[in-house]
Backbone as numpy.savetxt, mean C-alpha at the origin, in Angstrom:
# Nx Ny Nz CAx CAy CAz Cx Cy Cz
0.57 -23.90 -3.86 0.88 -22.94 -2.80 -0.39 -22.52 -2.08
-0.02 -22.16 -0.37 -1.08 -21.95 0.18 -1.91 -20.70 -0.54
-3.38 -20.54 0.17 -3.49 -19.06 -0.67 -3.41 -18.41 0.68
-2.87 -17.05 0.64 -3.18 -16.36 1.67 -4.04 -15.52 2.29
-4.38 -15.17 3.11 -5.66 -13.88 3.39 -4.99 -12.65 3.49
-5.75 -12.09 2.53 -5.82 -10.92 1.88 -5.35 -9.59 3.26
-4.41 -8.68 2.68 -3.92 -7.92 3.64 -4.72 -6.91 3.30
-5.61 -6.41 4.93 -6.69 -5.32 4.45 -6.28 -4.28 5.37
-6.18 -2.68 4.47 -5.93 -1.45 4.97 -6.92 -0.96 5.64
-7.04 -0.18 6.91 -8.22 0.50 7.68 -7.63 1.70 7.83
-8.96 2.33 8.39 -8.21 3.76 8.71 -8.06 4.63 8.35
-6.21 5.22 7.90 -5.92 5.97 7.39 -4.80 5.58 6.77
-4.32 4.46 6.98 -3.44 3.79 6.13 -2.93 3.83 4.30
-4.45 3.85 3.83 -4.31 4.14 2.44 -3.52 5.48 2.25
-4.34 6.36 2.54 -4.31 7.64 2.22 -2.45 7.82 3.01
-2.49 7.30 3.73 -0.96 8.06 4.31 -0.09 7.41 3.17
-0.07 6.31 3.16 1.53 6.19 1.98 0.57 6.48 0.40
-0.18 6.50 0.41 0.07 7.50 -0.95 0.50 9.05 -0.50
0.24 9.39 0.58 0.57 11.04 0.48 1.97 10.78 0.85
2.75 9.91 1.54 4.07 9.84 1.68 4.96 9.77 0.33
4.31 8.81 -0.94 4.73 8.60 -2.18 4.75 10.11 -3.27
3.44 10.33 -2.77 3.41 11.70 -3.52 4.66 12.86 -3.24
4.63 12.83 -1.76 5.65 14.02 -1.08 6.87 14.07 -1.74
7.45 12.29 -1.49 8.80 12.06 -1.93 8.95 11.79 -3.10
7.56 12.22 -4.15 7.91 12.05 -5.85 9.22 12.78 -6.39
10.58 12.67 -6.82 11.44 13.28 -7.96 11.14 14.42 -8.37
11.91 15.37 -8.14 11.23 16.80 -8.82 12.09 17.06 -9.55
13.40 16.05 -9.87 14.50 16.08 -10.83 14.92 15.06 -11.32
15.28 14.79 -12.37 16.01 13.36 -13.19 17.27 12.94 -12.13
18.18 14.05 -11.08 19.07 13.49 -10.64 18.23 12.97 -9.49
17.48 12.91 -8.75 16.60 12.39 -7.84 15.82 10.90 -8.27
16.27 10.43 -9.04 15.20 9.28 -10.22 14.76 8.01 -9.15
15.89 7.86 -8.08 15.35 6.77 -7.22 14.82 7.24 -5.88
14.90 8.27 -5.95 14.64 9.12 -4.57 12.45 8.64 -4.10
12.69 7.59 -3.27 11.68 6.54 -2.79 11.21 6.88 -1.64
9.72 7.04 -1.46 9.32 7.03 0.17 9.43 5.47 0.69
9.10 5.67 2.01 9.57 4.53 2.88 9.08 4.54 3.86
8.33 3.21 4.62 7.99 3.33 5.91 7.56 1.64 6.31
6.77 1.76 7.39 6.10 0.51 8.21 4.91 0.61 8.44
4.22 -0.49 8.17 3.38 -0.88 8.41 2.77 -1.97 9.73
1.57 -1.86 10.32 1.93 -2.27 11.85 0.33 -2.72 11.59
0.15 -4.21 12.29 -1.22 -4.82 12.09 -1.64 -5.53 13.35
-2.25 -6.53 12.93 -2.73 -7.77 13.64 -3.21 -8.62 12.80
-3.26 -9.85 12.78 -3.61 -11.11 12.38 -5.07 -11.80 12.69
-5.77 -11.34 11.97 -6.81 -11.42 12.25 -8.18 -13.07 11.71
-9.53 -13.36 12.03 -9.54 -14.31 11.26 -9.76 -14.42 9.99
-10.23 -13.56 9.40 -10.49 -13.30 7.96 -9.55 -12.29 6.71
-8.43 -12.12 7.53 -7.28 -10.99 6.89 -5.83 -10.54 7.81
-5.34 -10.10 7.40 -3.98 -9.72 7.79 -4.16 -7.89 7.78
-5.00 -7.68 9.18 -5.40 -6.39 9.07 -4.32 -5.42 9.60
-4.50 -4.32 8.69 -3.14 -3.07 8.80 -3.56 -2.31 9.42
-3.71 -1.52 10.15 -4.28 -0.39 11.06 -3.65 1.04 11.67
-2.44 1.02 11.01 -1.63 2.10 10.88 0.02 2.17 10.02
0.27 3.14 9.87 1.24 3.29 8.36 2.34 4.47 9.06
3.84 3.99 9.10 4.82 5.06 9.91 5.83 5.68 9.26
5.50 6.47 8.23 6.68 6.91 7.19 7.86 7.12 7.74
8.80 6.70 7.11 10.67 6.75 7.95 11.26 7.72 6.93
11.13 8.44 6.18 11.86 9.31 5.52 11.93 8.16 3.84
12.70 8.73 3.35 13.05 8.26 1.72 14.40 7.30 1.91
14.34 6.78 0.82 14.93 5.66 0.22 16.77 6.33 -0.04
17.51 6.43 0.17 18.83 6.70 0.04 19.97 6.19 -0.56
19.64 5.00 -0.59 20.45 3.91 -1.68 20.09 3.30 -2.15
20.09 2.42 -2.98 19.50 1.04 -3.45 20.51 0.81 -4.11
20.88 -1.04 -3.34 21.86 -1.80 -4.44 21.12 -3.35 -4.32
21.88 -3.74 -5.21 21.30 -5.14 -5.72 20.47 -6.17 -4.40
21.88 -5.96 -3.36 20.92 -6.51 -2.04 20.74 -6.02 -1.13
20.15 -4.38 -0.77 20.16 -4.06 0.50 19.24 -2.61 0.29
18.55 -1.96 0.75 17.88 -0.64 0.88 18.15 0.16 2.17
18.90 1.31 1.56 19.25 1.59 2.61 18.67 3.03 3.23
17.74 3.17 3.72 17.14 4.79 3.78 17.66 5.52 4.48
17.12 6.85 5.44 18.22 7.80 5.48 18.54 7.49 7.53
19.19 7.76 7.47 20.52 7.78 8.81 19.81 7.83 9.96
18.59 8.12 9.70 17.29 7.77 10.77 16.19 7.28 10.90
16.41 5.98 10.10 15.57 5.11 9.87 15.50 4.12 10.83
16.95 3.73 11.03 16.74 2.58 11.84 16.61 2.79 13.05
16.57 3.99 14.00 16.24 4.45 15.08 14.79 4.23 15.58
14.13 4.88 14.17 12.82 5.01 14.20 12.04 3.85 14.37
12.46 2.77 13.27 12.29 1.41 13.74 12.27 0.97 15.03
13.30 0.92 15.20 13.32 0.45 17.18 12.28 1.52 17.88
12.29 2.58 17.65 11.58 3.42 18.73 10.00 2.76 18.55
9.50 2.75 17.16 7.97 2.21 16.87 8.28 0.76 17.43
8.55 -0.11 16.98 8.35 -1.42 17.49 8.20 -1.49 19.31
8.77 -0.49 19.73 8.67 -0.07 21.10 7.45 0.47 21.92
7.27 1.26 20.74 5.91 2.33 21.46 4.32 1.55 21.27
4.45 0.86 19.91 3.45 0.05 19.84 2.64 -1.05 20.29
1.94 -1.44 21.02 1.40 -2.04 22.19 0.52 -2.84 21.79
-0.83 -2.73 20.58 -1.87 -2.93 19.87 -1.37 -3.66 18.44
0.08 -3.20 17.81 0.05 -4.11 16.61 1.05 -4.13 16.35
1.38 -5.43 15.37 2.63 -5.53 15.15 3.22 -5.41 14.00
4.54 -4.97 14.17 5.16 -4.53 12.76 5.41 -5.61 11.52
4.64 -5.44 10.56 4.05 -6.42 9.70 4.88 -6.41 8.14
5.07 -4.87 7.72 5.51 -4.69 6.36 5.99 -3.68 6.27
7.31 -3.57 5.20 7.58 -2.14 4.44 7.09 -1.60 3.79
7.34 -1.01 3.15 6.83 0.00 1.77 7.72 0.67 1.32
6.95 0.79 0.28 8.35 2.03 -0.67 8.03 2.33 -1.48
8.18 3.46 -2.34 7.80 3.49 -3.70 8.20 3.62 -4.83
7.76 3.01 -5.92 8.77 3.23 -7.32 7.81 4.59 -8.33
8.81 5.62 -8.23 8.49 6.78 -9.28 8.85 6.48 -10.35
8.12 7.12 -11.32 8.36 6.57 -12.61 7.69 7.78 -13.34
8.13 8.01 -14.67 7.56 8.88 -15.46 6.30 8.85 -15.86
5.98 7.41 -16.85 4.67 6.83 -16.78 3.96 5.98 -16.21
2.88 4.94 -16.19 2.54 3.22 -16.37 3.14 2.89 -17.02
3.01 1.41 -16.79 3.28 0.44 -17.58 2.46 -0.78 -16.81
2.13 -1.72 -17.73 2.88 -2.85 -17.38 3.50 -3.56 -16.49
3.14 -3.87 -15.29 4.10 -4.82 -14.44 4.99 -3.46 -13.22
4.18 -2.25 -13.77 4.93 -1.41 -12.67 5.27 -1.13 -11.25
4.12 -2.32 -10.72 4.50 -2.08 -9.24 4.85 -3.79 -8.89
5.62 -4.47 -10.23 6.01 -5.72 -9.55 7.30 -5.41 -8.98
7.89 -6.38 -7.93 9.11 -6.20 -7.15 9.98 -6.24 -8.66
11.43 -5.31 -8.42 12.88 -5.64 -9.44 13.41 -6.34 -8.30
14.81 -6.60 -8.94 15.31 -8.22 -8.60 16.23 -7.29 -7.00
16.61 -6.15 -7.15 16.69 -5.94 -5.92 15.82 -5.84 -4.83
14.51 -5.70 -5.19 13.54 -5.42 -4.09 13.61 -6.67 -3.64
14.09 -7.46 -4.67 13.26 -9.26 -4.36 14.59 -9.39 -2.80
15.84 -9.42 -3.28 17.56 -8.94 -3.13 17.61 -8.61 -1.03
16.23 -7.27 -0.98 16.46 -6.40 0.09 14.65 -7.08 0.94
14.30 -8.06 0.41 13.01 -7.38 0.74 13.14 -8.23 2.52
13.92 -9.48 2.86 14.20 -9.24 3.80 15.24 -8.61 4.91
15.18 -7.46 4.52 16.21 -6.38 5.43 15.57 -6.13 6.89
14.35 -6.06 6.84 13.98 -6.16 8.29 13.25 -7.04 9.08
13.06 -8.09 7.74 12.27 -9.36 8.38 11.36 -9.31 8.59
10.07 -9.06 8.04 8.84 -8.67 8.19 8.40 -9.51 7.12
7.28 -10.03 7.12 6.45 -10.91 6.58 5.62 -10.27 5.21
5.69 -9.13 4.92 4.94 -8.86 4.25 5.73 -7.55 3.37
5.78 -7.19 1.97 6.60 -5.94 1.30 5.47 -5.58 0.24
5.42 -4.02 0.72 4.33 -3.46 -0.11 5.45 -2.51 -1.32
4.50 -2.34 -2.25 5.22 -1.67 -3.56 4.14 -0.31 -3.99
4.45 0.92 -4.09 3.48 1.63 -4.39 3.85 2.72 -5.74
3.60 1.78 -7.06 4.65 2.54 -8.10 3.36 4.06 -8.50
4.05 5.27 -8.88 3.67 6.28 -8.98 3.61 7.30 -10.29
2.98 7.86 -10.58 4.27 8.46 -11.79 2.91 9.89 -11.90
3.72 11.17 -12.02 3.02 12.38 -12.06 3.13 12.75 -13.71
1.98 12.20 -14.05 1.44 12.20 -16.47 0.32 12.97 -16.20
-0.57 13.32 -14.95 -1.24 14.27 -15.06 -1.36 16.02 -15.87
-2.15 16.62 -16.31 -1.84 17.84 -16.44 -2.65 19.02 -15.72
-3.48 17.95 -15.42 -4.49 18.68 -14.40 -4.79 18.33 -13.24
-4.76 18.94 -11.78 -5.15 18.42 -10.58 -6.75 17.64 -10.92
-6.64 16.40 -9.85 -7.41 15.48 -9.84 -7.99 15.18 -8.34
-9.58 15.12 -8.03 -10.26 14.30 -6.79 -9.32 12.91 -6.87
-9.26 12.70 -5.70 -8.77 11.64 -5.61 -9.64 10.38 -6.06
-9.48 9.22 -6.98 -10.55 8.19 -7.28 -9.71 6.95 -7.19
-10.30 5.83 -6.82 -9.69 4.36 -6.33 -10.64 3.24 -6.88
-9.90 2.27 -7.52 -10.88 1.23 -7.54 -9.50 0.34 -7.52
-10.23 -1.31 -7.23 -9.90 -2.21 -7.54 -9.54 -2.96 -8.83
-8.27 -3.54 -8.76 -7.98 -4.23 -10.36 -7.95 -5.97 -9.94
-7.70 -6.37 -10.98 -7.05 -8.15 -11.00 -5.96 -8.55 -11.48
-4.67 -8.79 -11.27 -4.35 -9.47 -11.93 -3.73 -10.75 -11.78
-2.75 -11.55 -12.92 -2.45 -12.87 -12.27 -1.32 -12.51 -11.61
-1.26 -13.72 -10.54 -0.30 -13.66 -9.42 1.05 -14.37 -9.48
2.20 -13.39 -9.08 3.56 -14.35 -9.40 4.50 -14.51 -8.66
5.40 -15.49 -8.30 6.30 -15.54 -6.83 7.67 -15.19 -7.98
8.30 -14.03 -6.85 9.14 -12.94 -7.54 10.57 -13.73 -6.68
11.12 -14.04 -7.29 13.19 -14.58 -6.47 14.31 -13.78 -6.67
15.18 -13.48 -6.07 16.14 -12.51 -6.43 17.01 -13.53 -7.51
17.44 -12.79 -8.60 18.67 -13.45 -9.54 20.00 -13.09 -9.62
20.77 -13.90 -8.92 21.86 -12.99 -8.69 22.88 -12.88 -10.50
22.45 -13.35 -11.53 22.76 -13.05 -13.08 22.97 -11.74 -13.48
21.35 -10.98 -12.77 21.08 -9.55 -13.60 21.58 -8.78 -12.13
21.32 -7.57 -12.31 21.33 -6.36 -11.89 20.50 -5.64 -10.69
20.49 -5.44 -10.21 19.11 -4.62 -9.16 18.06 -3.84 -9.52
18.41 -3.23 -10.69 16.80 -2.75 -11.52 16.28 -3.69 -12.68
16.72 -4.83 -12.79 16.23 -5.40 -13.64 15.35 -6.66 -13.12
14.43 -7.55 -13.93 13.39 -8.17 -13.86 14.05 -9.25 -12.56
13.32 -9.44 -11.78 13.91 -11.22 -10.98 13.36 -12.28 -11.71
13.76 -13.56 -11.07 12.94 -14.65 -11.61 11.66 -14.54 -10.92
10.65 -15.11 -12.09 9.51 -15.20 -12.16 8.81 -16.79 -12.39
7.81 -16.98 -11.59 7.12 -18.01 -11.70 5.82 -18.03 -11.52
4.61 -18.66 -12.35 3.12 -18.14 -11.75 3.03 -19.18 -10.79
1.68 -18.70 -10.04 1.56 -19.27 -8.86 0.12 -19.89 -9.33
-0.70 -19.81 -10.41 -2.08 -20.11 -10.85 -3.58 -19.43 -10.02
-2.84 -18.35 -9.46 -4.10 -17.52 -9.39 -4.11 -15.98 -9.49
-5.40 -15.44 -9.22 -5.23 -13.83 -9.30 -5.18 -13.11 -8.12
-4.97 -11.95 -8.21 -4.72 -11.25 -7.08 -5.34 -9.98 -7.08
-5.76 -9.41 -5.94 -6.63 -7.97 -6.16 -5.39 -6.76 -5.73
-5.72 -5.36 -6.58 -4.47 -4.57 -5.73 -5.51 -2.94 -5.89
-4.54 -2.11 -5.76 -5.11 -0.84 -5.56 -4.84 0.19 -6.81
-5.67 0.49 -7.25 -5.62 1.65 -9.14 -6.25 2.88 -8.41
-5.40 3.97 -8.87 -5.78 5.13 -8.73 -5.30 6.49 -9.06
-5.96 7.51 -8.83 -5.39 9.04 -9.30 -5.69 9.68 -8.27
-4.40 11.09 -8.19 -4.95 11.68 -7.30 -3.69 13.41 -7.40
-4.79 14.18 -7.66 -3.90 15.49 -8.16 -3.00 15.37 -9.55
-2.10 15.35 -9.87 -1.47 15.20 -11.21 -0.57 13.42 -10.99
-0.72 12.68 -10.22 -0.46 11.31 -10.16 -1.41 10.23 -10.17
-0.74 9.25 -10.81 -1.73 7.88 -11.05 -0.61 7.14 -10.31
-1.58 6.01 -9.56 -0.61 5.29 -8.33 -1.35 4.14 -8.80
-0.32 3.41 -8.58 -0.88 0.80 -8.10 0.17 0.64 -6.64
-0.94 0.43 -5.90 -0.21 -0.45 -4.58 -0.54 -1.89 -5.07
0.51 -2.67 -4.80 0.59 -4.30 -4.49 0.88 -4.35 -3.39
0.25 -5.67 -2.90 1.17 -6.47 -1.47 1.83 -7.58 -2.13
2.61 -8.07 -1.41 3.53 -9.43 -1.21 3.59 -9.96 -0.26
3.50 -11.13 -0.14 4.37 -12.04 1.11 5.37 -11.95 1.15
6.56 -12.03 1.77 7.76 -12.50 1.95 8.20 -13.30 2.56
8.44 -14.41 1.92 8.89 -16.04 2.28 9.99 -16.55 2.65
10.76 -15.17 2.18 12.78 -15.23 3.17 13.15 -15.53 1.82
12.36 -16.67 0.90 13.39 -16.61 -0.18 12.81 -15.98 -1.48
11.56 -15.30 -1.15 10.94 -14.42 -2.59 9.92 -13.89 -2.44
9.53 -13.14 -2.98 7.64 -12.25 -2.97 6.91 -12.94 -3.56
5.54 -13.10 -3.31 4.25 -13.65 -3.59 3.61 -12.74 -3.61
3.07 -12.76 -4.49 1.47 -12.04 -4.58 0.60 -12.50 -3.57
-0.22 -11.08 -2.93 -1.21 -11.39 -2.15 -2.65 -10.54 -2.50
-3.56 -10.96 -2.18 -4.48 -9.54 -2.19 -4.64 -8.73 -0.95
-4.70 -7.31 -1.85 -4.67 -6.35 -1.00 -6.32 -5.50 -1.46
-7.22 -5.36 0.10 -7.96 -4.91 0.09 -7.81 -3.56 1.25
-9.35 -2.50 1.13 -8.73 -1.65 1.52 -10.34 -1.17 2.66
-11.17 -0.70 3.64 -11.98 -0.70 3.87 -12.34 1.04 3.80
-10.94 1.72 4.08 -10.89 2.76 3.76 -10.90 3.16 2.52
-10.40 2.41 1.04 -10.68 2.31 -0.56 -12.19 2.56 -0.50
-12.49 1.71 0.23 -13.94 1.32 0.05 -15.37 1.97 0.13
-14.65 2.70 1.43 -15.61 3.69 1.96 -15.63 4.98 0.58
-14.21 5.45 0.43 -14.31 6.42 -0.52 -15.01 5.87 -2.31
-15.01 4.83 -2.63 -15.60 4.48 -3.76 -17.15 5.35 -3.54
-17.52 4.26 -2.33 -18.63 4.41 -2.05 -19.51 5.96 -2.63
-18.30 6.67 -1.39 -18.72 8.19 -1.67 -18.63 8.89 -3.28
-17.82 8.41 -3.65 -17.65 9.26 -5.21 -18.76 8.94 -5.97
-19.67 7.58 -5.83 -20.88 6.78 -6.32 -21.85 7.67 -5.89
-21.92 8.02 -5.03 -23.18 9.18 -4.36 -22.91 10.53 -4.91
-21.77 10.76 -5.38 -20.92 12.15 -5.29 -21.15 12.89 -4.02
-20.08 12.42 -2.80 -20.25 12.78 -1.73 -19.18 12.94 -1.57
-18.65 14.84 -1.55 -17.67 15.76 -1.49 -16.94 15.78 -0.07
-16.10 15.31 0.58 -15.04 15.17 1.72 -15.34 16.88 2.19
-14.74 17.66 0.91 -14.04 19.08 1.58 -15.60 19.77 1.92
-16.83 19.43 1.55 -18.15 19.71 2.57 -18.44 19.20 3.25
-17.97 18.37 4.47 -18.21 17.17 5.68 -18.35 18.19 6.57
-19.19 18.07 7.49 -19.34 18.81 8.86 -18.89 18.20 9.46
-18.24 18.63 11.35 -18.06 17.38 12.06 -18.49 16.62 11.98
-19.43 16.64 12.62 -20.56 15.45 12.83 -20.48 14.19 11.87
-20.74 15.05 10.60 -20.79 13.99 8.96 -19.05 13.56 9.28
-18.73 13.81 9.48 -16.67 12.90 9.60 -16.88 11.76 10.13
-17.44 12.41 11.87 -17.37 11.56 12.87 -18.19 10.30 12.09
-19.38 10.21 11.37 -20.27 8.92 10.52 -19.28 8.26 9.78
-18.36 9.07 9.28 -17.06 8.43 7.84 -17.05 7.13 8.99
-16.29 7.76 9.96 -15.41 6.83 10.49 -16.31 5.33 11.41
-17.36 5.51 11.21 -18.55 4.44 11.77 -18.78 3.47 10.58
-18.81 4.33 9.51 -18.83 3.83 7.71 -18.05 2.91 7.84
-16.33 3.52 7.93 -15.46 2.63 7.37 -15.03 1.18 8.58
-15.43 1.57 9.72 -15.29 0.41 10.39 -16.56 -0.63 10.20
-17.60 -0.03 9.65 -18.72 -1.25 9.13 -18.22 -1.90 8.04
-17.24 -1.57 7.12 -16.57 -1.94 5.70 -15.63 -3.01 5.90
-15.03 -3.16 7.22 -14.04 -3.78 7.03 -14.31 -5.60 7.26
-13.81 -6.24 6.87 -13.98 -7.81 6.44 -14.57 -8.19 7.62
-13.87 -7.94 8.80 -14.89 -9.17 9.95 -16.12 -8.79 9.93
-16.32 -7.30 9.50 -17.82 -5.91 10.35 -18.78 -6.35 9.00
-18.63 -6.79 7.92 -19.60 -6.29 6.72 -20.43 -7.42 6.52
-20.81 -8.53 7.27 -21.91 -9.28 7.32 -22.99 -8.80 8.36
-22.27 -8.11 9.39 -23.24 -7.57 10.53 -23.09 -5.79 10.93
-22.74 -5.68 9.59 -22.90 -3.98 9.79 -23.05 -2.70 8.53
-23.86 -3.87 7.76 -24.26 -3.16 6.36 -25.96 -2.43 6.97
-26.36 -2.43 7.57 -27.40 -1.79 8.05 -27.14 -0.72 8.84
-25.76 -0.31 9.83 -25.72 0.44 10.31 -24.78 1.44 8.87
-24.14 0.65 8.31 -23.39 1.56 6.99 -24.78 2.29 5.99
-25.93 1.72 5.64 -26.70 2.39 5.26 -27.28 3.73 5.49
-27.33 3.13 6.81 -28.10 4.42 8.03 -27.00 5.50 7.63
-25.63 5.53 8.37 -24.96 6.69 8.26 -24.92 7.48 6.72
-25.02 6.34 5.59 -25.01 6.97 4.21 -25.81 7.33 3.92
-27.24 7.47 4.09 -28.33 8.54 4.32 -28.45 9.82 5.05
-27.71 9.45 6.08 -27.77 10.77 6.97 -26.71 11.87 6.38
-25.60 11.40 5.56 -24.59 12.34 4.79 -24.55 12.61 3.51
-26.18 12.02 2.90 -26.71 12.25 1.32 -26.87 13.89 1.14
């Protein structure tokens, strides 16, 4: 199988669907599937499948074996963004799976995601599993993981929360590990091939920038203007096409906000 280029977040992208995942976390056992939801909107770029903005549509409202169905103004919203957007194109969903703890395989597609994942025909289905085991508010912290990569098929045998078929593909994949307030979050990407999910890597330039800062211990909630306005010079030097010819200007600004 081909390999693909890596789908990379800019911006503010990260940070929005985790705060969308967080919002729409379960605050009750009868709420257990109650899922954020949205779009993702890019361009195709030469070195990545760059994301450049993130459009939350409200929460998740049904889920059956083949279809996701969110709430009664979702699909409006859809048409209205695909409309208004001029600069990029609508690339991927999202959604998220709450969960009590980790585990294990928690943000791989279930056999319904595999089931729904082309509902709007988009090339790409992000997964952002969640789960609030914290007991204490947490800085937000991000790093990168590995693992091996697997093309996910719907089975129509089992059920919609249960495993799909699975097959490896013989390589690894990068995704997103993190905490933030009383939640620990994993984003994955996928391809979507019409007939199953693939693992892709997902990088982040905005991840990146913030590593950076926690390495310095360089506190967000003390940024002056000025020091913001540098973030955002930072994170566009970070991103895949910029970071052979703009690690010298990323230096500069990370001195000036030491």
């Amino acid at each position: 199988m081909k390999k693909e280029k890596p789908i990379e977040l800019i911006q503010h992208v990260l940070s929005t669907i985790i705060l969308d995942a967080v919002q729409f976390f379960p605050q009750n056992n009868k709420k257990v599937h109650f899922e954020a939801h949205g779009l993702l909107f890019g361009i195709d770029k030469e070195t990545s499948m760059e994301c450049d903005y993130a459009f939350p549509v409200g929460s998740v409202k049904e889920k059956s074996d083949v279809f996701v169905m969110p709430d009664s103004k979702v699909d409006k919203a859809v048409k209205s963004a695909k409309e208004l957007f001029s600069t990029s194109n609508c690339i991927a969903t999202y959604h998220s799976h709450p969960y009590d703890e980790p585990f294990d395989g928690w943000a791989d597609p279930s056999n319904g995601d595999c089931g729904s994942a082309d509902y709007l025909n988009l090339p790409y289905f992000f997964i952002i599993a969640i789960a609030r085991n914290g007991k204490k508010e947490k800085s937000l912290s991000l790093h990168y993981e590995k693992c091996d990569a697997y093309e996910f098929s719907y089975n129509p045998e089992v059920g919609g929360h249960d495993y799909p078929k699975t097959q490896p593909v013989n390589d690894k994949v990068s995704f997103i590990h993190g905490e933030f307030q009383k939640y620990t979050f994993t984003i994955r990407a996928y391809k979507n091939t019409g007939k199953s999910l693939v693992d892709v890597d997902l990088i982040s330039s905005e991840a990146e920038l913030m590593m950076k800062l926690m390495e310095k211990n360089i506190k967000l909630e003390n940024m002056t203007s000025q020091e913001t306005y540098r973030l955002r010079k930072m994170e566009y030097n970070l991103r895949t096409e910029n970071k052979d010819r703009g690690q010298k200007n990323f230096d500069y600004h990370l001195e000036k906000i030491k």
